[in-house]
Short mmCIF file of C-alpha atoms in Angstrom, two decimals:
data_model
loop_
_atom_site.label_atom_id
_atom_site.label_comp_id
_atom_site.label_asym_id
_atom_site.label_seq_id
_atom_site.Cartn_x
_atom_site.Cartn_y
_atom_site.Cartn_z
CA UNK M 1 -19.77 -137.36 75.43
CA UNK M 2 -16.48 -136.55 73.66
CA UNK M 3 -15.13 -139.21 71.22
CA UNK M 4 -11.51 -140.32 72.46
CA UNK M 5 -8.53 -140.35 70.29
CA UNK M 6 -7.28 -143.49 68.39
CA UNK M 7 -4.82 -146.05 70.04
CA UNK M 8 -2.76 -145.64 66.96
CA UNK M 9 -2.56 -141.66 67.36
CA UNK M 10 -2.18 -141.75 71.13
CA UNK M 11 1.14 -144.26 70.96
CA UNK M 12 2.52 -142.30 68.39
CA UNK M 13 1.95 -139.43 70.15
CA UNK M 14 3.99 -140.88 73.35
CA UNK M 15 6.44 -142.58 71.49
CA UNK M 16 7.56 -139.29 69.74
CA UNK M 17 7.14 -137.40 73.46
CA UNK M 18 9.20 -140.06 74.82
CA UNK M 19 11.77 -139.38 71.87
CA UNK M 20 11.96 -135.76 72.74
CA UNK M 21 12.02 -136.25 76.49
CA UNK M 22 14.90 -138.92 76.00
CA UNK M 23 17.04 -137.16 73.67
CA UNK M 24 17.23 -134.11 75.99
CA UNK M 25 18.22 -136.54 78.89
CA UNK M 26 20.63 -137.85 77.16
CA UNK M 27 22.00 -134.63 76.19
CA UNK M 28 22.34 -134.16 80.15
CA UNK M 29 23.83 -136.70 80.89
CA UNK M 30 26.79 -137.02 78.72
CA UNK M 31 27.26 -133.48 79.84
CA UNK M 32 27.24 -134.59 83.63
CA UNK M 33 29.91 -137.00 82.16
CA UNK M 34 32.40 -134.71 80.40
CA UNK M 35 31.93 -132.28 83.34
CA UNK M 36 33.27 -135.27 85.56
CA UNK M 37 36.06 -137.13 83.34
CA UNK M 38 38.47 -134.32 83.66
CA UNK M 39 38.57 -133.88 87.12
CA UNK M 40 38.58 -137.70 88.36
CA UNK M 41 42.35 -139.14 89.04
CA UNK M 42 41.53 -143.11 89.12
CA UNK M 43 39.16 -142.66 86.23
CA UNK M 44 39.65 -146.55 85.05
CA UNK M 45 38.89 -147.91 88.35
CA UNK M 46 35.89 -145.70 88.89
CA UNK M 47 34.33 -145.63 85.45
CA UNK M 48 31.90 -148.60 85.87
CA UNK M 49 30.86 -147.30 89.25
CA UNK M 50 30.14 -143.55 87.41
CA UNK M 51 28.47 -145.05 84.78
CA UNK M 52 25.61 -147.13 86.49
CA UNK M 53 25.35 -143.71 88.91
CA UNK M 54 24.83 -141.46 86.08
CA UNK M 55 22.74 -144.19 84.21
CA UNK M 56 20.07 -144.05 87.39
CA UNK M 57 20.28 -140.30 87.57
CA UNK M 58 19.05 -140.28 83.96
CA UNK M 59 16.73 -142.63 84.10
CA UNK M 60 15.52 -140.35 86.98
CA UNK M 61 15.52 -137.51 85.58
CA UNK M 62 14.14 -138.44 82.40
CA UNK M 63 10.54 -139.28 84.79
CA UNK M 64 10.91 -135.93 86.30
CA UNK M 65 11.37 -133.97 82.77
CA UNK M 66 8.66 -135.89 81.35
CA UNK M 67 6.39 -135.08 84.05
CA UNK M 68 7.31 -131.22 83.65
CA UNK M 69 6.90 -131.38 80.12
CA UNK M 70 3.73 -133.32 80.08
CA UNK M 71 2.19 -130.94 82.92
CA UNK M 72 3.18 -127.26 80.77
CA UNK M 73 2.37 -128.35 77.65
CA UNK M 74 -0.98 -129.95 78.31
CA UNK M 75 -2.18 -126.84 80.70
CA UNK M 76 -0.24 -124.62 78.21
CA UNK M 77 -1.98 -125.43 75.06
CA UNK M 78 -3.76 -128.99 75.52
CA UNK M 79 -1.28 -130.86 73.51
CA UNK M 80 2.56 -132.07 73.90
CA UNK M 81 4.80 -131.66 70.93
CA UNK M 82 4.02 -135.38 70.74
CA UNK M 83 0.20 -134.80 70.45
CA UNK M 84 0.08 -131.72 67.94
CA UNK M 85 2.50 -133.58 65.54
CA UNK M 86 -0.24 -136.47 65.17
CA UNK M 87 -3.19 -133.90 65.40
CA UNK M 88 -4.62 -134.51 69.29
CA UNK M 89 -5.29 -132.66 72.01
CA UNK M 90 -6.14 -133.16 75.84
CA UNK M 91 -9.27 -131.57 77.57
CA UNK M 92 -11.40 -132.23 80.33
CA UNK M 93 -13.61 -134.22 80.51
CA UNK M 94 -16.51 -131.48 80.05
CA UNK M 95 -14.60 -130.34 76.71
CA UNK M 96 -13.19 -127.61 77.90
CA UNK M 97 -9.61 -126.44 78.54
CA UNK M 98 -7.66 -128.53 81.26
CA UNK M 99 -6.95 -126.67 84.24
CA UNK M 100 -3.49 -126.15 85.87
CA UNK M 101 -4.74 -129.21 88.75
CA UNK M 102 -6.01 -131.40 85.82
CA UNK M 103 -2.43 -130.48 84.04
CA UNK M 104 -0.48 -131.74 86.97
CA UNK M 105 -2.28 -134.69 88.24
CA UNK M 106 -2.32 -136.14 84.66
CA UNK M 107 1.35 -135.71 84.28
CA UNK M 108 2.17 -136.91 88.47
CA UNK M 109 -0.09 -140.20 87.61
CA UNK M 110 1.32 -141.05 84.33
CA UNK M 111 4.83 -140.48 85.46
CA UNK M 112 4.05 -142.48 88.71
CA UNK M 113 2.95 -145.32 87.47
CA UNK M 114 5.88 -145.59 84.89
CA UNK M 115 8.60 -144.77 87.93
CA UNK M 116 7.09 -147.40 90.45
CA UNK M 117 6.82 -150.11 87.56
CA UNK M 118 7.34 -150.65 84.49
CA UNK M 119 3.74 -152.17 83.68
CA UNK M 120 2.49 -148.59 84.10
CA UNK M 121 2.72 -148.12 80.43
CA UNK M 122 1.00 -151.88 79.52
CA UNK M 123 -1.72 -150.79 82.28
CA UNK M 124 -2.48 -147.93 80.48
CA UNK M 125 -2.58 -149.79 77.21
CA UNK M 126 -5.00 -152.05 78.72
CA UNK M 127 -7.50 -149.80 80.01
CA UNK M 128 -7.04 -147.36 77.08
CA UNK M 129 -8.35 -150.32 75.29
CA UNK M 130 -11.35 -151.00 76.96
CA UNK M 131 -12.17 -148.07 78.05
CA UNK M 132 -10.43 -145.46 76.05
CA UNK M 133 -8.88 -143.17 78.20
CA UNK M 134 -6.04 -144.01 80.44
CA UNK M 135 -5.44 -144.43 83.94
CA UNK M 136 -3.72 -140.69 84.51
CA UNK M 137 -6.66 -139.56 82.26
CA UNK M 138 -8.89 -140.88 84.71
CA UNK M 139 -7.99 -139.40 87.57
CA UNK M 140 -7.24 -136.04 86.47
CA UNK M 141 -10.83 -136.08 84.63
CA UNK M 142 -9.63 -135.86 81.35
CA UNK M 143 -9.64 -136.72 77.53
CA UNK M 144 -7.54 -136.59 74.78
CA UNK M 145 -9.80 -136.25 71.57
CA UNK M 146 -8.46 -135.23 67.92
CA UNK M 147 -7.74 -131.53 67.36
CA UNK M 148 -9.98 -129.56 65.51
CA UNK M 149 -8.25 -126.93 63.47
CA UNK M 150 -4.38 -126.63 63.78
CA UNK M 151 -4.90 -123.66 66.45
CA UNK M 152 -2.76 -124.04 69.44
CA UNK M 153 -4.78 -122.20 72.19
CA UNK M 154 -6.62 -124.31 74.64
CA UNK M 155 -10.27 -125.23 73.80
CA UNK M 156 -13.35 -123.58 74.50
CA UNK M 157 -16.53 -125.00 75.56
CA UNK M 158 -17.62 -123.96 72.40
CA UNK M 159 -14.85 -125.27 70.22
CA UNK M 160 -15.19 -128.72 70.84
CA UNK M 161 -18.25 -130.38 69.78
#
């Protein structure tokens, strides 16, 4: 059996994922905003209206690019940028590299659970606790574990111990 990864590690991990994923959302949006100010006649009027629209849309797409980005980087090298700045790394639960599936169900579950309510992340926290992995590690039959070495290719079933 694999030893799991800190609590400490794993919500600095997400908090500095959640960072990244945020600031490039952000980035989007304002852009979606000076793309529309130009062109809008009653812009006063309208600006409250645009605001909470664009608001949702980010808060939307900010779930959707941290699902992409969660899915690619774990199947691409085990670890988010998140995860290799604190030193951890995501396999299955075997030890061995996470498949594409593994990837994507990890990253649908998490994501799911923080779109349909936002106790997905205190849920996780909860059974991370006592169990140490969460709920999208769970069902997608995976770990995350601290790296060994500071290589960035996906584990072998030899590399982890």
């Amino acid at each position: 059996s694999l030893k799991s990864a800190p609590l400490n590690l794993r919500v600095g991990a997400k908090v500095v994922d959640l960072l990244l994923v945020y600031i490039v959302t952000l980035f989007i949006v304002l852009l979606m905003i000076l793309v529309w100010i130009p062109w809008e006649r009653n812009f006063t009027v309208r600006l409250s209206g645009f605001l909470t629209m664009k608001y949702n849309q980010g808060l939307l797409l900010s779930v959707f690019l941290h699902l992409v980005y969660n899915a690619l980087s774990v199947r691409a090298s085990g670890r988010t940028f998140g995860k290799r700045a604190v030193g951890l790394r995501v396999v299955s639960s075997d030890g061995t590299a996470v498949t594409a599936r593994q990837a994507w169900i990890r990253a649908v579950v998490e994501s799911g659970l923080n779109l349909v309510t936002c106790l997905g992340p205190l849920a996780n926290l909860a059974v991370l606790r006592f169990l140490s992995l969460t709920l999208h590690d769970l069902a997608a039959k995976t770990q995350v574990v601290v790296a060994h070495g500071t290589e960035d290719s996906p584990p072998t079933e030899s590399s982890v111990p």
